[in-house]
């Protein structure tokens, strides 16, 4: 029996390790980004994945795995920005950013566990390209919510969409790294 929690943790370790290294290299320069800019950054990554899936060729030499890792990390950054608001300066030390990262990942994993139970691990039968399309749809929804100043009538908020994008990306990372 495959252990989804362990697979999630292994995939997340790739993302977290890169986040920690980038915190060392760049610090929390991302703190100046508004949530809308983070959504656009995630869009760029998801759009590149879709482009590579369709064209079957990368002229830059990087595949889709690093882009899914980037979506996870920008999704967590987006959640941090929703929680803290953007800043005019790099106002967060790496240790604090990593603590927030870990806390928000746990919330996101808890959501995945609950949905995974209800959907009976349907993600395992999906194609990676479907995760890409679902992420792009979530981005469009998020942009609409942002354009409505965060107000919704019956829908989940921006944070729920970021968490779904993170979880779809984790599923893609699992499939790309463990199912070969």
PDB file of N, CA and C in Angstrom, residues 7-99:
ATOM      1  N   UNK A   7       4.722  10.134   0.768  1.00  0.00           N
ATOM      2  CA  UNK A   7       5.023  10.684  -0.559  1.00  0.00           C
ATOM      3  C   UNK A   7       4.931  12.209  -0.542  1.00  0.00           C
ATOM      4  N   UNK A   8       3.914  12.735   0.111  1.00  0.00           N
ATOM      5  CA  UNK A   8       3.752  14.182   0.242  1.00  0.00           C
ATOM      6  C   UNK A   8       4.991  14.773   0.912  1.00  0.00           C
ATOM      7  N   UNK A   9       5.422  14.151   2.007  1.00  0.00           N
ATOM      8  CA  UNK A   9       6.576  14.663   2.746  1.00  0.00           C
ATOM      9  C   UNK A   9       7.852  14.636   1.900  1.00  0.00           C
ATOM     10  N   UNK A  10       8.052  13.570   1.119  1.00  0.00           N
ATOM     11  CA  UNK A  10       9.242  13.503   0.255  1.00  0.00           C
ATOM     12  C   UNK A  10       9.206  14.582  -0.826  1.00  0.00           C
ATOM     13  N   UNK A  11       8.038  14.768  -1.438  1.00  0.00           N
ATOM     14  CA  UNK A  11       7.909  15.804  -2.467  1.00  0.00           C
ATOM     15  C   UNK A  11       8.111  17.185  -1.859  1.00  0.00           C
ATOM     16  N   UNK A  12       7.532  17.391  -0.690  1.00  0.00           N
ATOM     17  CA  UNK A  12       7.658  18.681  -0.029  1.00  0.00           C
ATOM     18  C   UNK A  12       9.101  18.975   0.358  1.00  0.00           C
ATOM     19  N   UNK A  13       9.846  17.949   0.700  1.00  0.00           N
ATOM     20  CA  UNK A  13      11.243  18.151   1.077  1.00  0.00           C
ATOM     21  C   UNK A  13      12.024  18.796  -0.076  1.00  0.00           C
ATOM     22  N   UNK A  14      11.737  18.396  -1.308  1.00  0.00           N
ATOM     23  CA  UNK A  14      12.384  19.035  -2.474  1.00  0.00           C
ATOM     24  C   UNK A  14      12.078  20.530  -2.493  1.00  0.00           C
ATOM     25  N   UNK A  15      10.827  20.856  -2.244  1.00  0.00           N
ATOM     26  CA  UNK A  15      10.391  22.258  -2.275  1.00  0.00           C
ATOM     27  C   UNK A  15      10.993  23.049  -1.121  1.00  0.00           C
ATOM     28  N   UNK A  16      10.919  22.495   0.065  1.00  0.00           N
ATOM     29  CA  UNK A  16      11.423  23.188   1.254  1.00  0.00           C
ATOM     30  C   UNK A  16      12.931  23.398   1.156  1.00  0.00           C
ATOM     31  N   UNK A  17      13.663  22.367   0.701  1.00  0.00           N
ATOM     32  CA  UNK A  17      15.115  22.503   0.566  1.00  0.00           C
ATOM     33  C   UNK A  17      15.471  23.667  -0.359  1.00  0.00           C
ATOM     34  N   UNK A  18      14.740  23.793  -1.462  1.00  0.00           N
ATOM     35  CA  UNK A  18      14.999  24.903  -2.388  1.00  0.00           C
ATOM     36  C   UNK A  18      14.624  26.234  -1.741  1.00  0.00           C
ATOM     37  N   UNK A  19      13.503  26.275  -1.032  1.00  0.00           N
ATOM     38  CA  UNK A  19      13.084  27.500  -0.346  1.00  0.00           C
ATOM     39  C   UNK A  19      14.168  27.961   0.628  1.00  0.00           C
ATOM     40  N   UNK A  20      14.690  27.028   1.424  1.00  0.00           N
ATOM     41  CA  UNK A  20      15.728  27.362   2.413  1.00  0.00           C
ATOM     42  C   UNK A  20      16.973  27.897   1.705  1.00  0.00           C
ATOM     43  N   UNK A  21      17.386  27.266   0.620  1.00  0.00           N
ATOM     44  CA  UNK A  21      18.571  27.723  -0.123  1.00  0.00           C
ATOM     45  C   UNK A  21      18.344  29.106  -0.718  1.00  0.00           C
ATOM     46  N   UNK A  22      17.145  29.341  -1.242  1.00  0.00           N
ATOM     47  CA  UNK A  22      16.860  30.669  -1.809  1.00  0.00           C
ATOM     48  C   UNK A  22      16.762  31.728  -0.717  1.00  0.00           C
ATOM     49  N   UNK A  23      16.282  31.344   0.467  1.00  0.00           N
ATOM     50  CA  UNK A  23      16.289  32.290   1.583  1.00  0.00           C
ATOM     51  C   UNK A  23      17.728  32.682   1.920  1.00  0.00           C
ATOM     52  N   UNK A  24      18.629  31.736   1.839  1.00  0.00           N
ATOM     53  CA  UNK A  24      20.049  32.038   2.085  1.00  0.00           C
ATOM     54  C   UNK A  24      20.583  32.993   1.017  1.00  0.00           C
ATOM     55  N   UNK A  25      20.284  32.693  -0.253  1.00  0.00           N
ATOM     56  CA  UNK A  25      20.821  33.484  -1.359  1.00  0.00           C
ATOM     57  C   UNK A  25      20.187  34.868  -1.472  1.00  0.00           C
ATOM     58  N   UNK A  26      18.851  34.950  -1.326  1.00  0.00           N
ATOM     59  CA  UNK A  26      18.125  36.187  -1.609  1.00  0.00           C
ATOM     60  C   UNK A  26      17.472  36.834  -0.395  1.00  0.00           C
ATOM     61  N   UNK A  27      17.415  36.095   0.726  1.00  0.00           N
ATOM     62  CA  UNK A  27      16.657  36.609   1.854  1.00  0.00           C
ATOM     63  C   UNK A  27      15.176  36.625   1.514  1.00  0.00           C
ATOM     64  N   UNK A  28      14.433  37.447   2.194  1.00  0.00           N
ATOM     65  CA  UNK A  28      12.980  37.537   1.986  1.00  0.00           C
ATOM     66  C   UNK A  28      12.630  38.702   1.065  1.00  0.00           C
ATOM     67  N   UNK A  29      13.371  38.827  -0.031  1.00  0.00           N
ATOM     68  CA  UNK A  29      13.092  39.901  -0.991  1.00  0.00           C
ATOM     69  C   UNK A  29      11.657  39.833  -1.505  1.00  0.00           C
ATOM     70  N   UNK A  30      11.077  38.637  -1.514  1.00  0.00           N
ATOM     71  CA  UNK A  30       9.701  38.445  -1.964  1.00  0.00           C
ATOM     72  C   UNK A  30       8.681  39.165  -1.081  1.00  0.00           C
ATOM     73  N   UNK A  31       9.087  39.634   0.093  1.00  0.00           N
ATOM     74  CA  UNK A  31       8.140  40.315   0.991  1.00  0.00           C
ATOM     75  C   UNK A  31       7.553  41.573   0.366  1.00  0.00           C
ATOM     76  N   UNK A  32       8.209  42.145  -0.641  1.00  0.00           N
ATOM     77  CA  UNK A  32       7.658  43.344  -1.275  1.00  0.00           C
ATOM     78  C   UNK A  32       6.533  43.024  -2.263  1.00  0.00           C
ATOM     79  N   UNK A  33       6.365  41.755  -2.604  1.00  0.00           N
ATOM     80  CA  UNK A  33       5.357  41.385  -3.594  1.00  0.00           C
ATOM     81  C   UNK A  33       3.952  41.417  -3.009  1.00  0.00           C
ATOM     82  N   UNK A  34       3.057  42.033  -3.754  1.00  0.00           N
ATOM     83  CA  UNK A  34       1.647  41.980  -3.392  1.00  0.00           C
ATOM     84  C   UNK A  34       1.084  40.630  -3.829  1.00  0.00           C
ATOM     85  N   UNK A  35      -0.017  40.223  -3.238  1.00  0.00           N
ATOM     86  CA  UNK A  35      -0.603  38.916  -3.557  1.00  0.00           C
ATOM     87  C   UNK A  35      -0.893  38.785  -5.058  1.00  0.00           C
ATOM     88  N   UNK A  36      -1.329  39.859  -5.679  1.00  0.00           N
ATOM     89  CA  UNK A  36      -1.631  39.782  -7.110  1.00  0.00           C
ATOM     90  C   UNK A  36      -0.387  39.451  -7.933  1.00  0.00           C
ATOM     91  N   UNK A  37       0.752  39.962  -7.523  1.00  0.00           N
ATOM     92  CA  UNK A  37       2.004  39.661  -8.233  1.00  0.00           C
ATOM     93  C   UNK A  37       2.413  38.212  -8.023  1.00  0.00           C
ATOM     94  N   UNK A  38       2.133  37.683  -6.851  1.00  0.00           N
ATOM     95  CA  UNK A  38       2.449  36.273  -6.592  1.00  0.00           C
ATOM     96  C   UNK A  38       1.552  35.387  -7.440  1.00  0.00           C
ATOM     97  N   UNK A  39       0.285  35.735  -7.526  1.00  0.00           N
ATOM     98  CA  UNK A  39      -0.625  34.979  -8.394  1.00  0.00           C
ATOM     99  C   UNK A  39      -0.110  35.003  -9.830  1.00  0.00           C
ATOM    100  N   UNK A  40       0.345  36.152 -10.293  1.00  0.00           N
ATOM    101  CA  UNK A  40       0.886  36.240 -11.654  1.00  0.00           C
ATOM    102  C   UNK A  40       2.156  35.419 -11.813  1.00  0.00           C
ATOM    103  N   UNK A  41       2.982  35.366 -10.783  1.00  0.00           N
ATOM    104  CA  UNK A  41       4.205  34.555 -10.836  1.00  0.00           C
ATOM    105  C   UNK A  41       3.849  33.065 -10.945  1.00  0.00           C
ATOM    106  N   UNK A  42       2.848  32.648 -10.195  1.00  0.00           N
ATOM    107  CA  UNK A  42       2.384  31.262 -10.291  1.00  0.00           C
ATOM    108  C   UNK A  42       1.827  31.000 -11.686  1.00  0.00           C
ATOM    109  N   UNK A  43       1.101  31.982 -12.238  1.00  0.00           N
ATOM    110  CA  UNK A  43       0.578  31.846 -13.598  1.00  0.00           C
ATOM    111  C   UNK A  43       1.709  31.623 -14.600  1.00  0.00           C
ATOM    112  N   UNK A  44       2.778  32.398 -14.481  1.00  0.00           N
ATOM    113  CA  UNK A  44       3.916  32.248 -15.397  1.00  0.00           C
ATOM    114  C   UNK A  44       4.452  30.815 -15.342  1.00  0.00           C
ATOM    115  N   UNK A  45       4.600  30.282 -14.143  1.00  0.00           N
ATOM    116  CA  UNK A  45       5.126  28.927 -13.976  1.00  0.00           C
ATOM    117  C   UNK A  45       4.169  27.880 -14.543  1.00  0.00           C
ATOM    118  N   UNK A  46       2.880  28.000 -14.222  1.00  0.00           N
ATOM    119  CA  UNK A  46       1.889  27.040 -14.725  1.00  0.00           C
ATOM    120  C   UNK A  46       1.754  27.135 -16.245  1.00  0.00           C
ATOM    121  N   UNK A  47       1.796  28.337 -16.763  1.00  0.00           N
ATOM    122  CA  UNK A  47       1.699  28.518 -18.212  1.00  0.00           C
ATOM    123  C   UNK A  47       2.904  27.889 -18.919  1.00  0.00           C
ATOM    124  N   UNK A  48       4.089  28.028 -18.325  1.00  0.00           N
ATOM    125  CA  UNK A  48       5.289  27.400 -18.906  1.00  0.00           C
ATOM    126  C   UNK A  48       5.156  25.881 -18.877  1.00  0.00           C
ATOM    127  N   UNK A  49       4.630  25.336 -17.793  1.00  0.00           N
ATOM    128  CA  UNK A  49       4.426  23.882 -17.720  1.00  0.00           C
ATOM    129  C   UNK A  49       3.515  23.437 -18.858  1.00  0.00           C
ATOM    130  N   UNK A  50       2.401  24.137 -19.016  1.00  0.00           N
ATOM    131  CA  UNK A  50       1.454  23.760 -20.087  1.00  0.00           C
ATOM    132  C   UNK A  50       2.103  23.874 -21.453  1.00  0.00           C
ATOM    133  N   UNK A  51       2.857  24.938 -21.647  1.00  0.00           N
ATOM    134  CA  UNK A  51       3.555  25.117 -22.926  1.00  0.00           C
ATOM    135  C   UNK A  51       4.514  23.956 -23.195  1.00  0.00           C
ATOM    136  N   UNK A  52       5.265  23.553 -22.182  1.00  0.00           N
ATOM    137  CA  UNK A  52       6.202  22.432 -22.340  1.00  0.00           C
ATOM    138  C   UNK A  52       5.460  21.113 -22.551  1.00  0.00           C
ATOM    139  N   UNK A  53       4.337  20.942 -21.886  1.00  0.00           N
ATOM    140  CA  UNK A  53       3.544  19.724 -22.082  1.00  0.00           C
ATOM    141  C   UNK A  53       3.049  19.626 -23.521  1.00  0.00           C
ATOM    142  N   UNK A  54       2.663  20.754 -24.086  1.00  0.00           N
ATOM    143  CA  UNK A  54       2.131  20.767 -25.451  1.00  0.00           C
ATOM    144  C   UNK A  54       3.255  20.668 -26.480  1.00  0.00           C
ATOM    145  N   UNK A  55       4.312  21.448 -26.302  1.00  0.00           N
ATOM    146  CA  UNK A  55       5.411  21.495 -27.286  1.00  0.00           C
ATOM    147  C   UNK A  55       6.360  20.307 -27.184  1.00  0.00           C
ATOM    148  N   UNK A  56       6.415  19.691 -26.006  1.00  0.00           N
ATOM    149  CA  UNK A  56       7.300  18.541 -25.759  1.00  0.00           C
ATOM    150  C   UNK A  56       8.782  18.879 -25.926  1.00  0.00           C
ATOM    151  N   UNK A  57       9.097  20.153 -25.788  1.00  0.00           N
ATOM    152  CA  UNK A  57      10.487  20.583 -25.942  1.00  0.00           C
ATOM    153  C   UNK A  57      10.721  21.840 -25.115  1.00  0.00           C
ATOM    154  N   UNK A  58      11.897  21.901 -24.489  1.00  0.00           N
ATOM    155  CA  UNK A  58      12.291  23.084 -23.733  1.00  0.00           C
ATOM    156  C   UNK A  58      13.542  23.670 -24.362  1.00  0.00           C
ATOM    157  N   UNK A  59      13.488  24.912 -24.745  1.00  0.00           N
ATOM    158  CA  UNK A  59      14.663  25.578 -25.307  1.00  0.00           C
ATOM    159  C   UNK A  59      15.568  26.128 -24.217  1.00  0.00           C
ATOM    160  N   UNK A  60      15.058  26.214 -22.989  1.00  0.00           N
ATOM    161  CA  UNK A  60      15.846  26.710 -21.862  1.00  0.00           C
ATOM    162  C   UNK A  60      16.594  25.556 -21.193  1.00  0.00           C
ATOM    163  N   UNK A  61      16.122  24.342 -21.381  1.00  0.00           N
ATOM    164  CA  UNK A  61      16.800  23.185 -20.826  1.00  0.00           C
ATOM    165  C   UNK A  61      16.307  22.759 -19.462  1.00  0.00           C
ATOM    166  N   UNK A  62      15.296  23.431 -18.937  1.00  0.00           N
ATOM    167  CA  UNK A  62      14.712  23.042 -17.654  1.00  0.00           C
ATOM    168  C   UNK A  62      13.351  22.421 -17.923  1.00  0.00           C
ATOM    169  N   UNK A  63      13.062  21.348 -17.233  1.00  0.00           N
ATOM    170  CA  UNK A  63      11.794  20.665 -17.417  1.00  0.00           C
ATOM    171  C   UNK A  63      10.689  21.243 -16.562  1.00  0.00           C
ATOM    172  N   UNK A  64       9.638  20.455 -16.410  1.00  0.00           N
ATOM    173  CA  UNK A  64       8.473  20.943 -15.675  1.00  0.00           C
ATOM    174  C   UNK A  64       8.582  20.735 -14.169  1.00  0.00           C
ATOM    175  N   UNK A  65       9.395  19.799 -13.730  1.00  0.00           N
ATOM    176  CA  UNK A  65       9.520  19.550 -12.285  1.00  0.00           C
ATOM    177  C   UNK A  65       9.909  20.814 -11.512  1.00  0.00           C
ATOM    178  N   UNK A  66      10.943  21.560 -11.950  1.00  0.00           N
ATOM    179  CA  UNK A  66      11.278  22.786 -11.201  1.00  0.00           C
ATOM    180  C   UNK A  66      10.143  23.811 -11.163  1.00  0.00           C
ATOM    181  N   UNK A  67       9.305  23.810 -12.180  1.00  0.00           N
ATOM    182  CA  UNK A  67       8.185  24.759 -12.198  1.00  0.00           C
ATOM    183  C   UNK A  67       7.116  24.360 -11.173  1.00  0.00           C
ATOM    184  N   UNK A  68       6.841  23.053 -11.039  1.00  0.00           N
ATOM    185  CA  UNK A  68       5.892  22.618  -9.999  1.00  0.00           C
ATOM    186  C   UNK A  68       6.452  22.929  -8.611  1.00  0.00           C
ATOM    187  N   UNK A  69       7.753  22.738  -8.431  1.00  0.00           N
ATOM    188  CA  UNK A  69       8.385  23.096  -7.155  1.00  0.00           C
ATOM    189  C   UNK A  69       8.215  24.601  -6.910  1.00  0.00           C
ATOM    190  N   UNK A  70       8.392  25.397  -7.955  1.00  0.00           N
ATOM    191  CA  UNK A  70       8.207  26.843  -7.839  1.00  0.00           C
ATOM    192  C   UNK A  70       6.780  27.220  -7.475  1.00  0.00           C
ATOM    193  N   UNK A  71       5.804  26.506  -8.027  1.00  0.00           N
ATOM    194  CA  UNK A  71       4.402  26.785  -7.690  1.00  0.00           C
ATOM    195  C   UNK A  71       4.149  26.501  -6.209  1.00  0.00           C
ATOM    196  N   UNK A  72       4.707  25.402  -5.708  1.00  0.00           N
ATOM    197  CA  UNK A  72       4.559  25.106  -4.273  1.00  0.00           C
ATOM    198  C   UNK A  72       5.129  26.254  -3.456  1.00  0.00           C
ATOM    199  N   UNK A  73       6.357  26.659  -3.773  1.00  0.00           N
ATOM    200  CA  UNK A  73       7.005  27.692  -2.962  1.00  0.00           C
ATOM    201  C   UNK A  73       6.331  29.048  -3.102  1.00  0.00           C
ATOM    202  N   UNK A  74       5.926  29.425  -4.302  1.00  0.00           N
ATOM    203  CA  UNK A  74       5.209  30.687  -4.446  1.00  0.00           C
ATOM    204  C   UNK A  74       3.827  30.613  -3.803  1.00  0.00           C
ATOM    205  N   UNK A  75       3.205  29.427  -3.806  1.00  0.00           N
ATOM    206  CA  UNK A  75       1.929  29.272  -3.113  1.00  0.00           C
ATOM    207  C   UNK A  75       2.073  29.522  -1.625  1.00  0.00           C
ATOM    208  N   UNK A  76       3.149  28.985  -1.037  1.00  0.00           N
ATOM    209  CA  UNK A  76       3.407  29.220   0.389  1.00  0.00           C
ATOM    210  C   UNK A  76       3.732  30.695   0.622  1.00  0.00           C
ATOM    211  N   UNK A  77       4.524  31.278  -0.245  1.00  0.00           N
ATOM    212  CA  UNK A  77       4.818  32.713  -0.139  1.00  0.00           C
ATOM    213  C   UNK A  77       3.520  33.515  -0.216  1.00  0.00           C
ATOM    214  N   UNK A  78       2.628  33.118  -1.117  1.00  0.00           N
ATOM    215  CA  UNK A  78       1.336  33.796  -1.220  1.00  0.00           C
ATOM    216  C   UNK A  78       0.543  33.705   0.072  1.00  0.00           C
ATOM    217  N   UNK A  79       0.555  32.521   0.682  1.00  0.00           N
ATOM    218  CA  UNK A  79      -0.148  32.365   1.963  1.00  0.00           C
ATOM    219  C   UNK A  79       0.479  33.242   3.045  1.00  0.00           C
ATOM    220  N   UNK A  80       1.807  33.335   3.041  1.00  0.00           N
ATOM    221  CA  UNK A  80       2.488  34.207   4.012  1.00  0.00           C
ATOM    222  C   UNK A  80       2.075  35.658   3.781  1.00  0.00           C
ATOM    223  N   UNK A  81       2.041  36.068   2.521  1.00  0.00           N
ATOM    224  CA  UNK A  81       1.682  37.454   2.226  1.00  0.00           C
ATOM    225  C   UNK A  81       0.230  37.746   2.604  1.00  0.00           C
ATOM    226  N   UNK A  82      -0.659  36.775   2.393  1.00  0.00           N
ATOM    227  CA  UNK A  82      -2.053  36.980   2.810  1.00  0.00           C
ATOM    228  C   UNK A  82      -2.143  37.127   4.324  1.00  0.00           C
ATOM    229  N   UNK A  83      -1.325  36.379   5.026  1.00  0.00           N
ATOM    230  CA  UNK A  83      -1.308  36.408   6.490  1.00  0.00           C
ATOM    231  C   UNK A  83      -0.677  37.692   7.027  1.00  0.00           C
ATOM    232  N   UNK A  84       0.450  38.087   6.448  1.00  0.00           N
ATOM    233  CA  UNK A  84       1.245  39.200   6.978  1.00  0.00           C
ATOM    234  C   UNK A  84       1.042  40.514   6.222  1.00  0.00           C
ATOM    235  N   UNK A  85       0.529  40.448   5.005  1.00  0.00           N
ATOM    236  CA  UNK A  85       0.504  41.625   4.146  1.00  0.00           C
ATOM    237  C   UNK A  85       1.879  41.830   3.526  1.00  0.00           C
ATOM    238  N   UNK A  86       1.921  42.555   2.418  1.00  0.00           N
ATOM    239  CA  UNK A  86       3.226  42.808   1.807  1.00  0.00           C
ATOM    240  C   UNK A  86       3.950  43.893   2.588  1.00  0.00           C
ATOM    241  N   UNK A  87       5.228  44.011   2.329  1.00  0.00           N
ATOM    242  CA  UNK A  87       6.065  44.962   3.052  1.00  0.00           C
ATOM    243  C   UNK A  87       6.796  45.833   2.042  1.00  0.00           C
ATOM    244  N   UNK A  88       7.262  46.948   2.485  1.00  0.00           N
ATOM    245  CA  UNK A  88       8.071  47.816   1.614  1.00  0.00           C
ATOM    246  C   UNK A  88       9.546  47.455   1.684  1.00  0.00           C
ATOM    247  N   UNK A  89       9.876  46.574   2.625  1.00  0.00           N
ATOM    248  CA  UNK A  89      11.270  46.158   2.798  1.00  0.00           C
ATOM    249  C   UNK A  89      11.325  44.647   3.034  1.00  0.00           C
ATOM    250  N   UNK A  90      12.520  44.149   3.035  1.00  0.00           N
ATOM    251  CA  UNK A  90      12.758  42.740   3.369  1.00  0.00           C
ATOM    252  C   UNK A  90      12.760  42.641   4.887  1.00  0.00           C
ATOM    253  N   UNK A  91      11.584  42.447   5.459  1.00  0.00           N
ATOM    254  CA  UNK A  91      11.405  42.591   6.903  1.00  0.00           C
ATOM    255  C   UNK A  91      11.267  41.271   7.655  1.00  0.00           C
ATOM    256  N   UNK A  92      11.769  40.205   7.073  1.00  0.00           N
ATOM    257  CA  UNK A  92      11.625  38.903   7.717  1.00  0.00           C
ATOM    258  C   UNK A  92      12.946  38.153   7.636  1.00  0.00           C
ATOM    259  N   UNK A  93      13.394  37.660   8.768  1.00  0.00           N
ATOM    260  CA  UNK A  93      14.639  36.888   8.763  1.00  0.00           C
ATOM    261  C   UNK A  93      14.327  35.463   8.288  1.00  0.00           C
ATOM    262  N   UNK A  94      15.325  34.797   7.714  1.00  0.00           N
ATOM    263  CA  UNK A  94      15.086  33.449   7.172  1.00  0.00           C
ATOM    264  C   UNK A  94      14.440  32.488   8.164  1.00  0.00           C
ATOM    265  N   UNK A  95      14.866  32.512   9.410  1.00  0.00           N
ATOM    266  CA  UNK A  95      14.307  31.583  10.394  1.00  0.00           C
ATOM    267  C   UNK A  95      12.801  31.780  10.573  1.00  0.00           C
ATOM    268  N   UNK A  96      12.355  33.019  10.585  1.00  0.00           N
ATOM    269  CA  UNK A  96      10.921  33.291  10.731  1.00  0.00           C
ATOM    270  C   UNK A  96      10.151  32.873   9.476  1.00  0.00           C
ATOM    271  N   UNK A  97      10.733  33.132   8.318  1.00  0.00           N
ATOM    272  CA  UNK A  97      10.085  32.738   7.069  1.00  0.00           C
ATOM    273  C   UNK A  97       9.954  31.213   6.993  1.00  0.00           C
ATOM    274  N   UNK A  98      10.976  30.502   7.407  1.00  0.00           N
ATOM    275  CA  UNK A  98      10.959  29.041   7.367  1.00  0.00           C
ATOM    276  C   UNK A  98       9.939  28.485   8.372  1.00  0.00           C
ATOM    277  N   UNK A  99       9.824  29.109   9.536  1.00  0.00           N
ATOM    278  CA  UNK A  99       8.810  28.684  10.517  1.00  0.00           C
ATOM    279  C   UNK A  99       7.406  28.864   9.945  1.00  0.00           C
TER     280      UNK A  99
END
